Amino acid sequence: MTREGALLITVGVGVLVVALLGWAWRRRARRDAGWSAPFGDLPAGAEVAASFPVLYVATTRHGEPLERLAVRGLGFRSRGEVRVASAGVAIGLTGQAPIFLPAARVTAVAQATVAIDRVVERDGLVRVSWLIDDDTTVDSYFRPQDASARALADALGALLPKNKTGHDA
């Protein structure tokens, strides 16, 4: 085989792989089109109890840490900031509109080790489980940059009702 023939085959396979990835992402986006991130910021007058710079990893189906959702505003990894207040959680991701999770929609907070393609030291991620609609729970994963995952999990756990532990498995 000539060098040019090998190059054409390699380029052809590369184009095919990129096309398949694009097709899969469009299909996933269509599947998740009924959901949207709760865009907005903390309510006026809400006092921020804690703020953490984070690496946003992903939002997945609840209990399925390898099943990324293609929800607008939450589909891609990003640097950002998580602000915790008694009213809820404000998530500011680079290049995205602010996202606000009211405290009533947060169902659980825990530490995790793996989500999608991110594997970290034991309990190095924070998983926030929340209701994306009235009956669907999703998990969002964050990796704190300047604090421990325990500190972020404890701050977020304060949003949970007192009868919950705040740190489930």
Tab-separated table of N, CA and C in Angstrom:
chain	number	residue	atom	x	y	z
A	1	MET	N	0.856	-1.168	0.000
A	1	MET	CA	0.000	0.000	0.000
A	1	MET	C	0.908	1.239	0.000
A	2	THR	N	0.465	2.223	-0.725
A	2	THR	CA	1.247	3.454	-0.799
A	2	THR	C	1.004	4.307	0.442
A	3	ARG	N	1.896	5.232	0.620
A	3	ARG	CA	1.770	6.153	1.745
A	3	ARG	C	0.497	6.990	1.613
A	4	GLU	N	0.180	7.408	0.402
A	4	GLU	CA	-1.025	8.212	0.157
A	4	GLU	C	-2.289	7.397	0.448
A	5	GLY	N	-2.281	6.135	0.083
A	5	GLY	CA	-3.442	5.267	0.352
A	5	GLY	C	-3.669	5.099	1.842
A	6	ALA	N	-2.591	4.892	2.603
A	6	ALA	CA	-2.706	4.753	4.051
A	6	ALA	C	-3.230	6.042	4.679
A	7	LEU	N	-2.766	7.174	4.159
A	7	LEU	CA	-3.224	8.463	4.665
A	7	LEU	C	-4.718	8.642	4.402
A	8	LEU	N	-5.169	8.288	3.222
A	8	LEU	CA	-6.600	8.406	2.888
A	8	LEU	C	-7.454	7.519	3.794
A	9	ILE	N	-6.983	6.305	4.044
A	9	ILE	CA	-7.732	5.411	4.921
A	9	ILE	C	-7.796	5.986	6.345
A	10	THR	N	-6.689	6.503	6.850
A	10	THR	CA	-6.646	7.084	8.187
A	10	THR	C	-7.568	8.291	8.290
A	11	VAL	N	-7.516	9.167	7.293
A	11	VAL	CA	-8.393	10.342	7.290
A	11	VAL	C	-9.849	9.903	7.200
A	12	GLY	N	-10.150	8.919	6.377
A	12	GLY	CA	-11.525	8.418	6.241
A	12	GLY	C	-12.064	7.867	7.548
A	13	VAL	N	-11.238	7.090	8.253
A	13	VAL	CA	-11.661	6.541	9.543
A	13	VAL	C	-11.872	7.675	10.551
A	14	GLY	N	-10.986	8.664	10.554
A	14	GLY	CA	-11.135	9.807	11.458
A	14	GLY	C	-12.427	10.561	11.199
A	15	VAL	N	-12.739	10.826	9.949
A	15	VAL	CA	-13.983	11.525	9.590
A	15	VAL	C	-15.192	10.704	10.016
A	16	LEU	N	-15.140	9.398	9.818
A	16	LEU	CA	-16.242	8.523	10.208
A	16	LEU	C	-16.458	8.573	11.731
A	17	VAL	N	-15.387	8.522	12.505
A	17	VAL	CA	-15.501	8.563	13.965
A	17	VAL	C	-16.106	9.890	14.416
A	18	VAL	N	-15.639	11.005	13.851
A	18	VAL	CA	-16.184	12.317	14.210
A	18	VAL	C	-17.669	12.403	13.835
A	19	ALA	N	-18.042	11.878	12.681
A	19	ALA	CA	-19.445	11.881	12.260
A	19	ALA	C	-20.305	11.055	13.217
A	20	LEU	N	-19.808	9.902	13.631
A	20	LEU	CA	-20.563	9.069	14.573
A	20	LEU	C	-20.715	9.748	15.930
A	21	LEU	N	-19.664	10.424	16.396
A	21	LEU	CA	-19.759	11.157	17.656
A	21	LEU	C	-20.796	12.279	17.568
A	22	GLY	N	-20.798	13.014	16.464
A	22	GLY	CA	-21.789	14.077	16.262
A	22	GLY	C	-23.203	13.529	16.212
A	23	TRP	N	-23.384	12.426	15.505
A	23	TRP	CA	-24.700	11.789	15.418
A	23	TRP	C	-25.183	11.354	16.799
A	24	ALA	N	-24.282	10.745	17.599
A	24	ALA	CA	-24.649	10.270	18.936
A	24	ALA	C	-25.026	11.440	19.843
A	25	TRP	N	-24.274	12.549	19.759
A	25	TRP	CA	-24.587	13.699	20.615
A	25	TRP	C	-25.926	14.321	20.229
A	26	ARG	N	-26.203	14.440	18.916
A	26	ARG	CA	-27.502	14.988	18.488
A	26	ARG	C	-28.644	14.099	18.965
A	27	ARG	N	-28.454	12.799	18.897
A	27	ARG	CA	-29.474	11.864	19.354
A	27	ARG	C	-29.706	12.020	20.863
A	28	ARG	N	-28.626	12.152	21.625
A	28	ARG	CA	-28.720	12.348	23.074
A	28	ARG	C	-29.415	13.679	23.383
A	29	ALA	N	-29.081	14.728	22.636
A	29	ALA	CA	-29.706	16.044	22.845
A	29	ALA	C	-31.207	15.974	22.562
A	30	ARG	N	-31.603	15.245	21.538
A	30	ARG	CA	-33.028	15.072	21.245
A	30	ARG	C	-33.728	14.316	22.372
A	31	ARG	N	-33.062	13.285	22.895
A	31	ARG	CA	-33.623	12.494	23.995
A	31	ARG	C	-33.871	13.356	25.223
A	32	ASP	N	-32.954	14.291	25.516
A	32	ASP	CA	-33.036	15.105	26.728
A	32	ASP	C	-33.662	16.480	26.489
A	33	ALA	N	-34.235	16.713	25.324
A	33	ALA	CA	-34.767	18.035	24.972
A	33	ALA	C	-35.914	18.485	25.883
A	34	GLY	N	-36.589	17.576	26.529
A	34	GLY	CA	-37.704	17.929	27.410
A	34	GLY	C	-37.270	18.548	28.725
A	35	TRP	N	-35.993	18.459	29.028
A	35	TRP	CA	-35.481	19.017	30.276
A	35	TRP	C	-34.665	20.259	30.003
A	36	SER	N	-34.646	21.158	30.959
A	36	SER	CA	-33.756	22.314	30.847
A	36	SER	C	-33.240	22.658	32.237
A	37	ALA	N	-32.070	23.247	32.261
A	37	ALA	CA	-31.492	23.680	33.533
A	37	ALA	C	-32.346	24.813	34.091
A	38	PRO	N	-32.469	24.885	35.404
A	38	PRO	CA	-33.247	25.973	36.019
A	38	PRO	C	-32.440	27.280	36.033
A	39	PHE	N	-32.483	28.002	34.912
A	39	PHE	CA	-31.699	29.226	34.783
A	39	PHE	C	-32.230	30.311	35.708
A	40	GLY	N	-31.331	31.060	36.270
A	40	GLY	CA	-31.656	32.151	37.179
A	40	GLY	C	-30.545	32.286	38.201
A	41	ASP	N	-30.656	33.285	39.055
A	41	ASP	CA	-29.640	33.505	40.078
A	41	ASP	C	-30.306	33.472	41.444
A	42	LEU	N	-29.508	33.562	42.483
A	42	LEU	CA	-30.057	33.602	43.835
A	42	LEU	C	-31.093	34.718	43.924
A	43	PRO	N	-32.151	34.523	44.683
A	43	PRO	CA	-33.150	35.578	44.850
A	43	PRO	C	-32.514	36.817	45.481
A	44	ALA	N	-33.079	37.968	45.174
A	44	ALA	CA	-32.584	39.229	45.741
A	44	ALA	C	-32.615	39.142	47.264
A	45	GLY	N	-31.556	39.589	47.873
A	45	GLY	CA	-31.471	39.597	49.330
A	45	GLY	C	-30.982	38.296	49.945
A	46	ALA	N	-30.809	37.254	49.142
A	46	ALA	CA	-30.316	35.985	49.681
A	46	ALA	C	-28.852	36.141	50.079
A	47	GLU	N	-28.531	35.720	51.284
A	47	GLU	CA	-27.161	35.832	51.767
A	47	GLU	C	-26.400	34.552	51.453
A	48	VAL	N	-25.246	34.702	50.829
A	48	VAL	CA	-24.416	33.561	50.460
A	48	VAL	C	-23.680	33.081	51.703
A	49	ALA	N	-23.888	31.805	52.059
A	49	ALA	CA	-23.229	31.219	53.226
A	49	ALA	C	-21.828	30.726	52.887
A	50	ALA	N	-21.649	30.259	51.658
A	50	ALA	CA	-20.343	29.742	51.240
A	50	ALA	C	-20.239	29.817	49.725
A	51	SER	N	-19.018	29.977	49.251
A	51	SER	CA	-18.756	30.041	47.816
A	51	SER	C	-17.521	29.193	47.523
A	52	PHE	N	-17.612	28.377	46.473
A	52	PHE	CA	-16.532	27.456	46.144
A	52	PHE	C	-16.220	27.504	44.653
A	53	PRO	N	-14.962	27.758	44.267
A	53	PRO	CA	-14.595	27.558	42.865
A	53	PRO	C	-14.565	26.051	42.599
A	54	VAL	N	-15.146	25.635	41.480
A	54	VAL	CA	-15.271	24.204	41.187
A	54	VAL	C	-14.959	23.912	39.726
A	55	LEU	N	-14.744	22.647	39.479
A	55	LEU	CA	-14.766	22.115	38.125
A	55	LEU	C	-16.083	21.354	38.039
A	56	TYR	N	-16.993	21.838	37.180
A	56	TYR	CA	-18.249	21.121	36.971
A	56	TYR	C	-17.924	19.945	36.068
A	57	VAL	N	-18.285	18.738	36.485
A	57	VAL	CA	-17.942	17.531	35.743
A	57	VAL	C	-19.077	17.124	34.811
A	58	ALA	N	-20.278	16.914	35.334
A	58	ALA	CA	-21.382	16.443	34.499
A	58	ALA	C	-22.672	16.414	35.300
A	59	THR	N	-23.771	16.293	34.576
A	59	THR	CA	-25.065	15.966	35.166
A	59	THR	C	-25.506	14.666	34.514
A	60	THR	N	-25.908	13.710	35.350
A	60	THR	CA	-26.262	12.373	34.874
A	60	THR	C	-27.630	11.970	35.400
A	61	ARG	N	-28.132	10.899	34.863
A	61	ARG	CA	-29.349	10.318	35.431
A	61	ARG	C	-29.032	9.882	36.859
A	62	HIS	N	-30.001	9.994	37.756
A	62	HIS	CA	-29.773	9.640	39.156
A	62	HIS	C	-29.351	8.171	39.260
A	63	GLY	N	-28.254	7.960	39.947
A	63	GLY	CA	-27.771	6.599	40.156
A	63	GLY	C	-27.052	5.997	38.963
A	64	GLU	N	-26.881	6.762	37.888
A	64	GLU	CA	-26.189	6.271	36.696
A	64	GLU	C	-25.041	7.236	36.364
A	65	PRO	N	-23.934	7.171	37.093
A	65	PRO	CA	-22.870	8.169	36.939
A	65	PRO	C	-22.150	8.144	35.591
A	66	LEU	N	-22.458	7.203	34.738
A	66	LEU	CA	-21.808	7.139	33.428
A	66	LEU	C	-22.751	7.539	32.297
A	67	GLU	N	-23.939	8.030	32.616
A	67	GLU	CA	-24.948	8.392	31.613
A	67	GLU	C	-25.150	9.901	31.583
A	68	ARG	N	-24.252	10.605	30.871
A	68	ARG	CA	-24.308	12.071	30.780
A	68	ARG	C	-25.614	12.513	30.121
A	69	LEU	N	-26.182	13.595	30.654
A	69	LEU	CA	-27.368	14.202	30.054
A	69	LEU	C	-26.934	15.391	29.203
A	70	ALA	N	-27.609	15.589	28.106
A	70	ALA	CA	-27.315	16.709	27.202
A	70	ALA	C	-28.325	17.827	27.442
A	71	VAL	N	-28.380	18.292	28.662
A	71	VAL	CA	-29.297	19.368	29.047
A	71	VAL	C	-28.609	20.700	28.779
A	72	ARG	N	-29.295	21.604	28.082
A	72	ARG	CA	-28.703	22.905	27.754
A	72	ARG	C	-28.201	23.599	29.029
A	73	GLY	N	-26.967	24.035	28.998
A	73	GLY	CA	-26.360	24.691	30.144
A	73	GLY	C	-25.600	23.752	31.058
A	74	LEU	N	-25.875	22.442	30.963
A	74	LEU	CA	-25.229	21.459	31.825
A	74	LEU	C	-24.594	20.315	31.037
A	75	GLY	N	-24.464	20.460	29.739
A	75	GLY	CA	-23.998	19.355	28.905
A	75	GLY	C	-22.497	19.147	28.873
A	76	PHE	N	-21.719	20.176	29.219
A	76	PHE	CA	-20.274	20.070	29.054
A	76	PHE	C	-19.531	20.456	30.317
A	77	ARG	N	-18.366	19.850	30.498
A	77	ARG	CA	-17.501	20.162	31.633
A	77	ARG	C	-17.087	21.626	31.566
A	78	SER	N	-16.950	22.246	32.739
A	78	SER	CA	-16.616	23.665	32.767
A	78	SER	C	-16.069	24.057	34.129
A	79	ARG	N	-15.293	25.113	34.159
A	79	ARG	CA	-14.915	25.725	35.437
A	79	ARG	C	-16.085	26.597	35.870
A	80	GLY	N	-16.200	26.806	37.158
A	80	GLY	CA	-17.299	27.633	37.627
A	80	GLY	C	-17.221	27.895	39.111
A	81	GLU	N	-18.353	28.304	39.657
A	81	GLU	CA	-18.455	28.633	41.075
A	81	GLU	C	-19.798	28.138	41.590
A	82	VAL	N	-19.778	27.557	42.773
A	82	VAL	CA	-21.001	27.134	43.460
A	82	VAL	C	-21.155	28.041	44.667
A	83	ARG	N	-22.317	28.730	44.741
A	83	ARG	CA	-22.625	29.581	45.888
A	83	ARG	C	-23.810	28.961	46.625
A	84	VAL	N	-23.633	28.769	47.923
A	84	VAL	CA	-24.656	28.135	48.742
A	84	VAL	C	-25.299	29.193	49.632
A	85	ALA	N	-26.635	29.238	49.596
A	85	ALA	CA	-27.414	30.141	50.448
A	85	ALA	C	-28.600	29.357	50.987
A	86	SER	N	-29.287	29.884	51.971
A	86	SER	CA	-30.428	29.157	52.527
A	86	SER	C	-31.531	28.963	51.484
A	87	ALA	N	-31.586	29.835	50.480
A	87	ALA	CA	-32.602	29.721	49.433
A	87	ALA	C	-32.280	28.614	48.434
A	88	GLY	N	-31.008	28.223	48.340
A	88	GLY	CA	-30.637	27.191	47.390
A	88	GLY	C	-29.198	27.327	46.937
A	89	VAL	N	-28.929	26.794	45.755
A	89	VAL	CA	-27.573	26.751	45.215
A	89	VAL	C	-27.542	27.497	43.890
A	90	ALA	N	-26.610	28.435	43.778
A	90	ALA	CA	-26.385	29.134	42.508
A	90	ALA	C	-25.133	28.542	41.886
A	91	ILE	N	-25.252	28.165	40.618
A	91	ILE	CA	-24.131	27.560	39.901
A	91	ILE	C	-23.785	28.481	38.737
A	92	GLY	N	-22.593	29.010	38.765
A	92	GLY	CA	-22.125	29.864	37.677
A	92	GLY	C	-21.052	29.127	36.901
A	93	LEU	N	-21.355	28.754	35.670
A	93	LEU	CA	-20.398	28.042	34.829
A	93	LEU	C	-19.888	28.970	33.740
A	94	THR	N	-18.613	28.886	33.430
A	94	THR	CA	-18.001	29.743	32.427
A	94	THR	C	-18.763	29.647	31.110
A	95	GLY	N	-19.176	30.800	30.593
A	95	GLY	CA	-19.853	30.855	29.300
A	95	GLY	C	-21.316	30.465	29.309
A	96	GLN	N	-21.914	30.242	30.478
A	96	GLN	CA	-23.314	29.835	30.564
A	96	GLN	C	-24.098	30.822	31.432
A	97	ALA	N	-25.400	30.856	31.227
A	97	ALA	CA	-26.270	31.649	32.091
A	97	ALA	C	-26.255	31.032	33.489
A	98	PRO	N	-26.430	31.839	34.542
A	98	PRO	CA	-26.442	31.284	35.906
A	98	PRO	C	-27.581	30.281	36.079
A	99	ILE	N	-27.336	29.294	36.914
A	99	ILE	CA	-28.316	28.253	37.208
A	99	ILE	C	-28.616	28.324	38.696
A	100	PHE	N	-29.902	28.238	39.057
A	100	PHE	CA	-30.301	28.283	40.459
A	100	PHE	C	-31.119	27.048	40.799
A	101	LEU	N	-30.660	26.289	41.794
A	101	LEU	CA	-31.399	25.137	42.303
A	101	LEU	C	-32.027	25.536	43.636
A	102	PRO	N	-33.341	25.725	43.679
A	102	PRO	CA	-33.974	26.047	44.961
A	102	PRO	C	-33.730	24.921	45.966
A	103	ALA	N	-33.596	25.259	47.222
A	103	ALA	CA	-33.306	24.266	48.266
A	103	ALA	C	-34.329	23.129	48.265
A	104	ALA	N	-35.584	23.426	47.961
A	104	ALA	CA	-36.623	22.394	47.962
A	104	ALA	C	-36.400	21.335	46.882
A	105	ARG	N	-35.638	21.659	45.836
A	105	ARG	CA	-35.381	20.702	44.762
A	105	ARG	C	-34.146	19.829	45.017
A	106	VAL	N	-33.323	20.202	45.982
A	106	VAL	CA	-32.134	19.400	46.316
A	106	VAL	C	-32.586	18.234	47.184
A	107	THR	N	-32.326	17.003	46.733
A	107	THR	CA	-32.812	15.821	47.448
A	107	THR	C	-31.725	15.091	48.229
A	108	ALA	N	-30.462	15.222	47.808
A	108	ALA	CA	-29.372	14.532	48.513
A	108	ALA	C	-28.042	15.164	48.128
A	109	VAL	N	-27.082	15.015	49.016
A	109	VAL	CA	-25.717	15.472	48.766
A	109	VAL	C	-24.790	14.368	49.264
A	110	ALA	N	-23.801	14.023	48.460
A	110	ALA	CA	-22.854	12.983	48.869
A	110	ALA	C	-21.522	13.212	48.177
A	111	GLN	N	-20.525	12.502	48.638
A	111	GLN	CA	-19.240	12.527	47.961
A	111	GLN	C	-19.173	11.316	47.044
A	112	ALA	N	-18.408	11.442	45.960
A	112	ALA	CA	-18.303	10.369	44.975
A	112	ALA	C	-16.867	10.283	44.480
A	113	THR	N	-16.582	9.221	43.759
A	113	THR	CA	-15.239	9.005	43.233
A	113	THR	C	-15.203	9.029	41.717
A	114	VAL	N	-16.328	8.704	41.070
A	114	VAL	CA	-16.332	8.602	39.612
A	114	VAL	C	-17.614	9.188	39.027
A	115	ALA	N	-17.466	9.855	37.875
A	115	ALA	CA	-18.599	10.349	37.084
A	115	ALA	C	-18.110	10.528	35.654
A	116	ILE	N	-18.813	9.942	34.709
A	116	ILE	CA	-18.478	9.991	33.291
A	116	ILE	C	-17.018	9.578	33.099
A	117	ASP	N	-16.178	10.493	32.674
A	117	ASP	CA	-14.782	10.155	32.394
A	117	ASP	C	-13.842	10.732	33.439
A	118	ARG	N	-14.366	11.088	34.592
A	118	ARG	CA	-13.557	11.691	35.649
A	118	ARG	C	-13.485	10.704	36.816
A	119	VAL	N	-12.284	10.211	37.092
A	119	VAL	CA	-12.048	9.363	38.260
A	119	VAL	C	-11.030	10.094	39.120
A	120	VAL	N	-11.367	10.281	40.382
A	120	VAL	CA	-10.498	11.032	41.290
A	120	VAL	C	-10.239	10.187	42.530
A	121	GLU	N	-9.481	10.746	43.465
A	121	GLU	CA	-9.248	10.034	44.717
A	121	GLU	C	-10.591	9.753	45.387
A	122	ARG	N	-10.588	8.817	46.304
A	122	ARG	CA	-11.809	8.423	46.999
A	122	ARG	C	-12.514	9.664	47.560
A	123	ASP	N	-13.797	9.811	47.223
A	123	ASP	CA	-14.654	10.900	47.698
A	123	ASP	C	-14.146	12.283	47.295
A	124	GLY	N	-13.516	12.398	46.137
A	124	GLY	CA	-12.987	13.682	45.671
A	124	GLY	C	-13.985	14.535	44.911
A	125	LEU	N	-15.138	13.964	44.568
A	125	LEU	CA	-16.206	14.706	43.887
A	125	LEU	C	-17.372	14.900	44.852
A	126	VAL	N	-18.190	15.894	44.556
A	126	VAL	CA	-19.425	16.101	45.316
A	126	VAL	C	-20.581	15.877	44.358
A	127	ARG	N	-21.512	15.017	44.774
A	127	ARG	CA	-22.704	14.725	43.973
A	127	ARG	C	-23.905	15.406	44.611
A	128	VAL	N	-24.572	16.246	43.835
A	128	VAL	CA	-25.801	16.905	44.285
A	128	VAL	C	-26.948	16.281	43.506
A	129	SER	N	-27.857	15.630	44.197
A	129	SER	CA	-29.044	15.055	43.562
A	129	SER	C	-30.158	16.086	43.665
A	130	TRP	N	-30.841	16.327	42.547
A	130	TRP	CA	-31.885	17.349	42.540
A	130	TRP	C	-32.963	16.999	41.531
A	131	LEU	N	-34.133	17.569	41.715
A	131	LEU	CA	-35.284	17.315	40.836
A	131	LEU	C	-35.228	18.260	39.645
A	132	ILE	N	-35.080	17.686	38.442
A	132	ILE	CA	-35.053	18.504	37.233
A	132	ILE	C	-36.482	18.802	36.776
A	133	ASP	N	-37.416	17.935	37.137
A	133	ASP	CA	-38.843	18.202	36.965
A	133	ASP	C	-39.545	17.572	38.165
A	134	ASP	N	-40.856	17.497	38.141
A	134	ASP	CA	-41.578	17.056	39.335
A	134	ASP	C	-41.291	15.620	39.756
A	135	ASP	N	-40.847	14.770	38.819
A	135	ASP	CA	-40.638	13.369	39.192
A	135	ASP	C	-39.325	12.762	38.677
A	136	THR	N	-38.401	13.569	38.216
A	136	THR	CA	-37.129	13.056	37.706
A	136	THR	C	-35.967	13.651	38.493
A	137	THR	N	-35.178	12.772	39.094
A	137	THR	CA	-34.008	13.196	39.854
A	137	THR	C	-32.763	12.991	39.000
A	138	VAL	N	-31.879	13.976	39.024
A	138	VAL	CA	-30.596	13.893	38.334
A	138	VAL	C	-29.483	14.175	39.341
A	139	ASP	N	-28.269	13.815	38.970
A	139	ASP	CA	-27.100	14.052	39.817
A	139	ASP	C	-26.135	14.969	39.085
A	140	SER	N	-25.694	16.029	39.753
A	140	SER	CA	-24.661	16.905	39.204
A	140	SER	C	-23.397	16.720	40.037
A	141	TYR	N	-22.259	16.637	39.349
A	141	TYR	CA	-20.982	16.361	40.005
A	141	TYR	C	-20.059	17.570	39.913
A	142	PHE	N	-19.416	17.877	41.044
A	142	PHE	CA	-18.496	19.005	41.123
A	142	PHE	C	-17.196	18.557	41.790
A	143	ARG	N	-16.100	19.143	41.340
A	143	ARG	CA	-14.799	18.919	41.976
A	143	ARG	C	-14.323	20.265	42.500
A	144	PRO	N	-14.319	20.453	43.830
A	144	PRO	CA	-13.861	21.724	44.401
A	144	PRO	C	-12.394	21.970	44.057
A	145	GLN	N	-12.050	23.236	43.823
A	145	GLN	CA	-10.687	23.584	43.437
A	145	GLN	C	-9.849	24.073	44.607
A	146	ASP	N	-10.435	24.835	45.521
A	146	ASP	CA	-9.662	25.431	46.617
A	146	ASP	C	-10.054	24.902	47.989
A	147	ALA	N	-10.946	23.947	48.040
A	147	ALA	CA	-11.421	23.409	49.316
A	147	ALA	C	-11.563	21.899	49.166
A	148	SER	N	-11.842	21.242	50.262
A	148	SER	CA	-12.047	19.796	50.195
A	148	SER	C	-13.466	19.492	49.716
A	149	ALA	N	-13.639	18.308	49.173
A	149	ALA	CA	-14.970	17.882	48.764
A	149	ALA	C	-15.884	17.783	49.983
A	150	ARG	N	-15.332	17.424	51.124
A	150	ARG	CA	-16.121	17.343	52.359
A	150	ARG	C	-16.680	18.717	52.735
A	151	ALA	N	-15.878	19.771	52.595
A	151	ALA	CA	-16.345	21.118	52.933
A	151	ALA	C	-17.510	21.530	52.038
A	152	LEU	N	-17.408	21.266	50.736
A	152	LEU	CA	-18.502	21.591	49.812
A	152	LEU	C	-19.732	20.747	50.127
A	153	ALA	N	-19.534	19.454	50.373
A	153	ALA	CA	-20.668	18.570	50.688
A	153	ALA	C	-21.359	19.014	51.974
A	154	ASP	N	-20.595	19.413	52.965
A	154	ASP	CA	-21.202	19.879	54.225
A	154	ASP	C	-22.001	21.161	54.016
A	155	ALA	N	-21.459	22.087	53.229
A	155	ALA	CA	-22.180	23.343	52.957
A	155	ALA	C	-23.480	23.062	52.218
A	156	LEU	N	-23.434	22.188	51.225
A	156	LEU	CA	-24.639	21.840	50.470
A	156	LEU	C	-25.610	21.014	51.308
A	157	GLY	N	-25.077	20.163	52.171
A	157	GLY	CA	-25.917	19.326	53.021
A	157	GLY	C	-26.776	20.141	53.968
A	158	ALA	N	-26.347	21.364	54.276
A	158	ALA	CA	-27.135	22.231	55.153
A	158	ALA	C	-28.478	22.603	54.516
A	159	LEU	N	-28.618	22.425	53.197
A	159	LEU	CA	-29.884	22.739	52.521
A	159	LEU	C	-30.938	21.664	52.725
A	160	LEU	N	-30.496	20.470	53.087
A	160	LEU	CA	-31.418	19.344	53.211
A	160	LEU	C	-32.248	19.453	54.484
A	161	PRO	N	-33.458	18.905	54.456
A	161	PRO	CA	-34.266	18.887	55.685
A	161	PRO	C	-33.506	18.170	56.810
A	162	LYS	N	-33.769	18.546	58.031
A	162	LYS	CA	-33.018	18.016	59.180
A	162	LYS	C	-33.169	16.514	59.347
A	163	ASN	N	-34.260	15.908	58.827
A	163	ASN	CA	-34.445	14.470	59.003
A	163	ASN	C	-33.621	13.645	58.011
A	164	LYS	N	-32.931	14.298	57.068
A	164	LYS	CA	-32.041	13.592	56.153
A	164	LYS	C	-30.628	13.730	56.651
A	165	THR	N	-29.806	12.754	56.338
A	165	THR	CA	-28.429	12.807	56.805
A	165	THR	C	-27.603	13.804	56.035
A	166	GLY	N	-27.930	14.027	54.763
A	166	GLY	CA	-27.159	14.942	53.942
A	166	GLY	C	-26.042	14.270	53.193
A	167	HIS	N	-25.662	13.073	53.579
A	167	HIS	CA	-24.573	12.374	52.894
A	167	HIS	C	-24.998	10.924	52.674
A	168	ASP	N	-25.638	10.686	51.539
A	168	ASP	CA	-26.077	9.318	51.255
A	168	ASP	C	-25.042	8.619	50.405
A	169	ALA	N	-25.253	7.350	50.152
A	169	ALA	CA	-24.274	6.562	49.381
A	169	ALA	C	-24.456	6.669	47.912
